[in-house]
PDB file of C-alpha atoms in Angstrom:
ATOM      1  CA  UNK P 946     113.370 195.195 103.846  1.00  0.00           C
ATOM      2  CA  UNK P 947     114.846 194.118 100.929  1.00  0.00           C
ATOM      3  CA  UNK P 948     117.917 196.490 100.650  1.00  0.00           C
ATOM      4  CA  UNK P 949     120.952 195.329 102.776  1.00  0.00           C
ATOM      5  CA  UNK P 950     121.328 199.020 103.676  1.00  0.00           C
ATOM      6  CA  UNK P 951     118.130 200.241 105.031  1.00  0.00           C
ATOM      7  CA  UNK P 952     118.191 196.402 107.382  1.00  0.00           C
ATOM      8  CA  UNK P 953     121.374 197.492 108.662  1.00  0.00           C
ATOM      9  CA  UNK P 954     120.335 201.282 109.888  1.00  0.00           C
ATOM     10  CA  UNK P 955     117.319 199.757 111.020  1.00  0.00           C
ATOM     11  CA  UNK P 956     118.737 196.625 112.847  1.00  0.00           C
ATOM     12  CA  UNK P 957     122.068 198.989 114.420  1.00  0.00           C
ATOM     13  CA  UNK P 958     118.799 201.399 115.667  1.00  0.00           C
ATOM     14  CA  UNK P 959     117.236 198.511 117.229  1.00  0.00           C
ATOM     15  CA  UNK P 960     120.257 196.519 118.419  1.00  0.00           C
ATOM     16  CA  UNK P 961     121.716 200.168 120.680  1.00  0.00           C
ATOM     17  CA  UNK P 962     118.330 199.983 121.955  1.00  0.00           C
ATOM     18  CA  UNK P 963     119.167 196.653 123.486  1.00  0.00           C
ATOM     19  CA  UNK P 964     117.369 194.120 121.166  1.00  0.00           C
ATOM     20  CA  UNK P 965     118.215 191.088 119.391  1.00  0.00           C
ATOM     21  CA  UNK P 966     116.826 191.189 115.420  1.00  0.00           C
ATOM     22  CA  UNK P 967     115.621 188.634 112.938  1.00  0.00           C
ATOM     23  CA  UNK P 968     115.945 189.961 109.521  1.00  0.00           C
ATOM     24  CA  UNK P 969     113.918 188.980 106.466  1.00  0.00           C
ATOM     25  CA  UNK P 970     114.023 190.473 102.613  1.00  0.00           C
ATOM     26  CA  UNK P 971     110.307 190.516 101.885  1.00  0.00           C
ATOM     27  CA  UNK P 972     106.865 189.689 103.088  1.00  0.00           C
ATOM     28  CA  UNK P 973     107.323 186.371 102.086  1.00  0.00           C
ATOM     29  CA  UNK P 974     110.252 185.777 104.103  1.00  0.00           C
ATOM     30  CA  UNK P 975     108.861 187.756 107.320  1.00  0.00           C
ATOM     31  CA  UNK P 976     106.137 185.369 107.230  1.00  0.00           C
ATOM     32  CA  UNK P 977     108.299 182.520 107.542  1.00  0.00           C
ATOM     33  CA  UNK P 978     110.080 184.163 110.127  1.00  0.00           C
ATOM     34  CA  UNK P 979     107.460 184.375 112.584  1.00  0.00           C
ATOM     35  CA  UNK P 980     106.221 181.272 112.470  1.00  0.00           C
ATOM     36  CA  UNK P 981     109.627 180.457 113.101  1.00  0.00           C
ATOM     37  CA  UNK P 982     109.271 181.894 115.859  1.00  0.00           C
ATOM     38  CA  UNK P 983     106.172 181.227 117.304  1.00  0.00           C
ATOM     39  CA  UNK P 984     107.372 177.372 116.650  1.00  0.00           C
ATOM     40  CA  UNK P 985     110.592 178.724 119.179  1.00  0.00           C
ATOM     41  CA  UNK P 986     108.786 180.568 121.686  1.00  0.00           C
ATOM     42  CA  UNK P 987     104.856 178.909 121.583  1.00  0.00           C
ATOM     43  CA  UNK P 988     102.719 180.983 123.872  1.00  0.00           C
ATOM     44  CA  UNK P 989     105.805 183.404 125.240  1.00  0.00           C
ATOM     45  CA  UNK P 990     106.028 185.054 121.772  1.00  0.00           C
ATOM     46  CA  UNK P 991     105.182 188.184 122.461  1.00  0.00           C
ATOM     47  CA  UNK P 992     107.914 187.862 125.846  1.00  0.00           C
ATOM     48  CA  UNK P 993     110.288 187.974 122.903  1.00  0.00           C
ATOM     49  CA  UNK P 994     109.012 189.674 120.173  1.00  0.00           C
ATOM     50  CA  UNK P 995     108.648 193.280 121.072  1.00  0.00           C
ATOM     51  CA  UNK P 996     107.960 195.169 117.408  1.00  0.00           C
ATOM     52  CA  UNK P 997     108.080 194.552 114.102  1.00  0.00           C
ATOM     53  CA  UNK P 998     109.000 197.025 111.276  1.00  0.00           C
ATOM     54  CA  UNK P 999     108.701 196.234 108.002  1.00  0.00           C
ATOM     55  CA  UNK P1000     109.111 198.177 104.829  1.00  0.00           C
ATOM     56  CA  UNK P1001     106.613 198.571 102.530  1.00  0.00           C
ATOM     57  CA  UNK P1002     108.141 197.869  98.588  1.00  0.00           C
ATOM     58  CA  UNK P1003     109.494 194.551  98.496  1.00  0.00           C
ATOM     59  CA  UNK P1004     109.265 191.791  95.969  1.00  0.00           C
ATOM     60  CA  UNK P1005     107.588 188.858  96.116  1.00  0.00           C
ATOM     61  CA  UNK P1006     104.851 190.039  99.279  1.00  0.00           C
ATOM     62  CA  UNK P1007     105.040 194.184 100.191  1.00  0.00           C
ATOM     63  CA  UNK P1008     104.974 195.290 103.145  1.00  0.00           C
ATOM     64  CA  UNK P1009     101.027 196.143 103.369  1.00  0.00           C
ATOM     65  CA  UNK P1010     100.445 192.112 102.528  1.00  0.00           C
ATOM     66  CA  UNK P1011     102.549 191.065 104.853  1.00  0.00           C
ATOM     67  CA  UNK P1012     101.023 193.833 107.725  1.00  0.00           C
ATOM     68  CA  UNK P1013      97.098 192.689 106.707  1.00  0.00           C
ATOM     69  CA  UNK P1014      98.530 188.401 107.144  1.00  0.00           C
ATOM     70  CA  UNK P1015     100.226 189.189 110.296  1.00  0.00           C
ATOM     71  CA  UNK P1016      97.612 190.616 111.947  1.00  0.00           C
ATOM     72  CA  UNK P1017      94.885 188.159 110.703  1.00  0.00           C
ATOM     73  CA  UNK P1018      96.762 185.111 112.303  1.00  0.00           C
ATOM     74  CA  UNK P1019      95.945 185.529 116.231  1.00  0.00           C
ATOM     75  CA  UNK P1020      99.430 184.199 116.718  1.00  0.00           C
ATOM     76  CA  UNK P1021     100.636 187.514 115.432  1.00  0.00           C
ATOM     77  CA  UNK P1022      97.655 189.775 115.924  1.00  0.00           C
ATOM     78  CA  UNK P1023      99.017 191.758 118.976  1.00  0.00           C
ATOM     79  CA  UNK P1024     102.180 192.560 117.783  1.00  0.00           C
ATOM     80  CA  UNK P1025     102.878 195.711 116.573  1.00  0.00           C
ATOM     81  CA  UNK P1026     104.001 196.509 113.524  1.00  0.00           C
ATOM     82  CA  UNK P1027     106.222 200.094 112.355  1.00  0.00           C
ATOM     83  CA  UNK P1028     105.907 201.128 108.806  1.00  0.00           C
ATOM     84  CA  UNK P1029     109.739 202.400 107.670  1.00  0.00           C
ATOM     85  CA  UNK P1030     109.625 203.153 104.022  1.00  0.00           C
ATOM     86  CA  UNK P1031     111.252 205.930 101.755  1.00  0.00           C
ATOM     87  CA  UNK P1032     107.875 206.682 100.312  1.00  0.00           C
ATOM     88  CA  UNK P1033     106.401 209.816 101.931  1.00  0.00           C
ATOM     89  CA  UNK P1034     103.118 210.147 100.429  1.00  0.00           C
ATOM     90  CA  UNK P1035      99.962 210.654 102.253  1.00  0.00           C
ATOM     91  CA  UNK P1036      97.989 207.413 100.355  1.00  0.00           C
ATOM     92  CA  UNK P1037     100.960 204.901 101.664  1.00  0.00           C
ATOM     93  CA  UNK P1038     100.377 205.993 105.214  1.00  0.00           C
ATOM     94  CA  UNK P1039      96.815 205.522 105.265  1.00  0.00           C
ATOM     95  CA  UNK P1040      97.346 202.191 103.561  1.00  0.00           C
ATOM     96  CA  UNK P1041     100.051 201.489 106.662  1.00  0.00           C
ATOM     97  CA  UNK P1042      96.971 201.926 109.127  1.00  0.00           C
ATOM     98  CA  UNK P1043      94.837 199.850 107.214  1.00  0.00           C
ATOM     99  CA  UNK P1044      96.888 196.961 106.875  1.00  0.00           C
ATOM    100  CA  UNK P1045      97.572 197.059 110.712  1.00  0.00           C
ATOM    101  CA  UNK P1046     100.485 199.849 111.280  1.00  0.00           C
ATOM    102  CA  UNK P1047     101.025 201.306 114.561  1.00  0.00           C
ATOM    103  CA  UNK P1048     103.317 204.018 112.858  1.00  0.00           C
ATOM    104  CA  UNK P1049     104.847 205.006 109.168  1.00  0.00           C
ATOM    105  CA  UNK P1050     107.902 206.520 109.257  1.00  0.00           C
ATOM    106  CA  UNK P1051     109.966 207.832 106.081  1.00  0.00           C
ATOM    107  CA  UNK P1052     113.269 208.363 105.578  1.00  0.00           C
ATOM    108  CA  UNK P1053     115.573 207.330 108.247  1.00  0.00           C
ATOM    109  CA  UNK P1054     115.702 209.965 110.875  1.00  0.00           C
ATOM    110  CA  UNK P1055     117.516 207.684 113.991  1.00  0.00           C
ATOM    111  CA  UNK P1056     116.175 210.093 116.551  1.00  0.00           C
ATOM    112  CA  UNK P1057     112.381 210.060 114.859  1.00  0.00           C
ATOM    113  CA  UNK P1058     113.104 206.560 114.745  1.00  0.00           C
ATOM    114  CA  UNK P1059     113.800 205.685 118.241  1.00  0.00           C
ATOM    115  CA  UNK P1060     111.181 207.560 119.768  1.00  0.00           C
ATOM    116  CA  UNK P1061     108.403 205.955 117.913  1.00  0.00           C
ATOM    117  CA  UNK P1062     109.676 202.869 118.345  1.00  0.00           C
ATOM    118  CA  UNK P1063     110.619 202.665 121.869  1.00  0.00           C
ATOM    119  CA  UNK P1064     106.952 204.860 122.795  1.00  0.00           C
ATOM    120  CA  UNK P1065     105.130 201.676 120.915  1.00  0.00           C
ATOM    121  CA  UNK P1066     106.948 198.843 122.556  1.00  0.00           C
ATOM    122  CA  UNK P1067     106.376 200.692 125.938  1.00  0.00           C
ATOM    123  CA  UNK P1068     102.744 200.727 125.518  1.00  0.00           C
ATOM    124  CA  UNK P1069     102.212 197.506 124.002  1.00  0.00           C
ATOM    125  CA  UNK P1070     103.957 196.232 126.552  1.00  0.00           C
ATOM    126  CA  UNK P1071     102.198 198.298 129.552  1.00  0.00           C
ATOM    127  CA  UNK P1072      98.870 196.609 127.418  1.00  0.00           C
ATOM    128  CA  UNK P1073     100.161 192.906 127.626  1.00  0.00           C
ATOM    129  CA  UNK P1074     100.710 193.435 131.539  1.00  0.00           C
ATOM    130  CA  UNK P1075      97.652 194.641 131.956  1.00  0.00           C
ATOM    131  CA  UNK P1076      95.932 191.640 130.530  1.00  0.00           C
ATOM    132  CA  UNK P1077      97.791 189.171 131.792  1.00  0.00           C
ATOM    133  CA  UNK P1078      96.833 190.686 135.544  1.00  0.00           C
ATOM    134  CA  UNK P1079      93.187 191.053 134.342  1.00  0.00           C
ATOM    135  CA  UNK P1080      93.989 187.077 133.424  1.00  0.00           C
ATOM    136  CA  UNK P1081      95.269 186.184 136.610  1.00  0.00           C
ATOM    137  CA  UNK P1082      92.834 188.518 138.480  1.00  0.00           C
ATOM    138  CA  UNK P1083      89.901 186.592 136.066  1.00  0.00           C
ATOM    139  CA  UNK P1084      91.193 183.283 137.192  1.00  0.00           C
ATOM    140  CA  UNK P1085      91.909 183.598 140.856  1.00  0.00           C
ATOM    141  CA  UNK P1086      87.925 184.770 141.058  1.00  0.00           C
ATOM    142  CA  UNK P1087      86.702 182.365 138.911  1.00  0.00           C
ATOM    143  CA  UNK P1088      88.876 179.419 141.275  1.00  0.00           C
ATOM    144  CA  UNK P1089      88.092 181.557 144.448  1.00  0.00           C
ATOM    145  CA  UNK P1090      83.938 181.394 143.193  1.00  0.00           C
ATOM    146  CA  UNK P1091      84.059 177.699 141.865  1.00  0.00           C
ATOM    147  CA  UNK P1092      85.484 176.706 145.377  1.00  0.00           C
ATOM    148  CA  UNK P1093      83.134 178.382 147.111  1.00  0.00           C
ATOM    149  CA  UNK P1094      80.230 176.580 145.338  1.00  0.00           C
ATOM    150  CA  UNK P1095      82.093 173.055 145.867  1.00  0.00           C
ATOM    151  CA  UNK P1096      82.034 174.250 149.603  1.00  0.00           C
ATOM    152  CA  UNK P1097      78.098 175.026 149.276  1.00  0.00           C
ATOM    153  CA  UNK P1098      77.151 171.574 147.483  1.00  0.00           C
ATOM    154  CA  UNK P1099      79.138 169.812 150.715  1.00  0.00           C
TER     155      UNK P1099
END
């Protein structure tokens, strides 16, 4: 976001609900940000990085840019991403979906806001566990089948 105020209600929202926040002032900036952090965290990205909310008027890259990049770089793709924008209008939250948007909120409502948010993290992250035991599951059969042929060709 690019005003100082709206980052601030939005990172106090997020820090009482126990996280730690990376700020950026535009598109441009978020961008850099994440690949930041994918350059901190590699493969264990999404470990750390729950949620992203983003407004969606900001110089240099808006918010809808910034969404539709994110979520074309499969570093990023599975991340979600919360719309939080004073513009209310039923065009800007279709656009929100479009670019990737799990949600579009307007004006700050810290209630509205923290039920949203903490309802997406949960299932993204119920999502991510189940892959990662489909994953595991995948590979234990696939070394449990492989070792079977070995056995066979002995």
């Amino acid at each position: 976001d690019d005003s100082k105020t709206a980052r601030k209600l939005v990172s106090d929202a997020l820090k009482k609900m126990g996280m730690r926040v990376v700020e950026a002032k535009d598109g441009m900036e978020g961008l850099q940000r994440l690949n930041e952090l994918y350059d901190s965290y590699k493969e264990r990205l999404t470990d750390e990085l729950k949620i992203i909310i983003s407004d969606v008027e900001m110089p240099q890259m808006d918010g809808f840019h910034f969404a539709a990049k994110a979520k074309e770089d499969m570093r990023f793709k599975s991340i979600p991403i919360v719309f939080n924008s004073s513009i209310s209008d039923h065009f800007s939250e279709l656009r929100g979906k479009e670019a990737g948007g799990e949600a579009y909120l307007t004006k700050f409502d810290a209630s509205i806001f923290y039920k949203e948010v903490s309802g997406i993290i949960k299932s993204h992250v119920k999502i991510l566990y189940n892959l990662k035991l489909f994953s595991l599951s995948h590979d234990y059969n696939y070394n449990r089948e492989s070792h079977k042929i070995k056995e066979s060709n002995s």
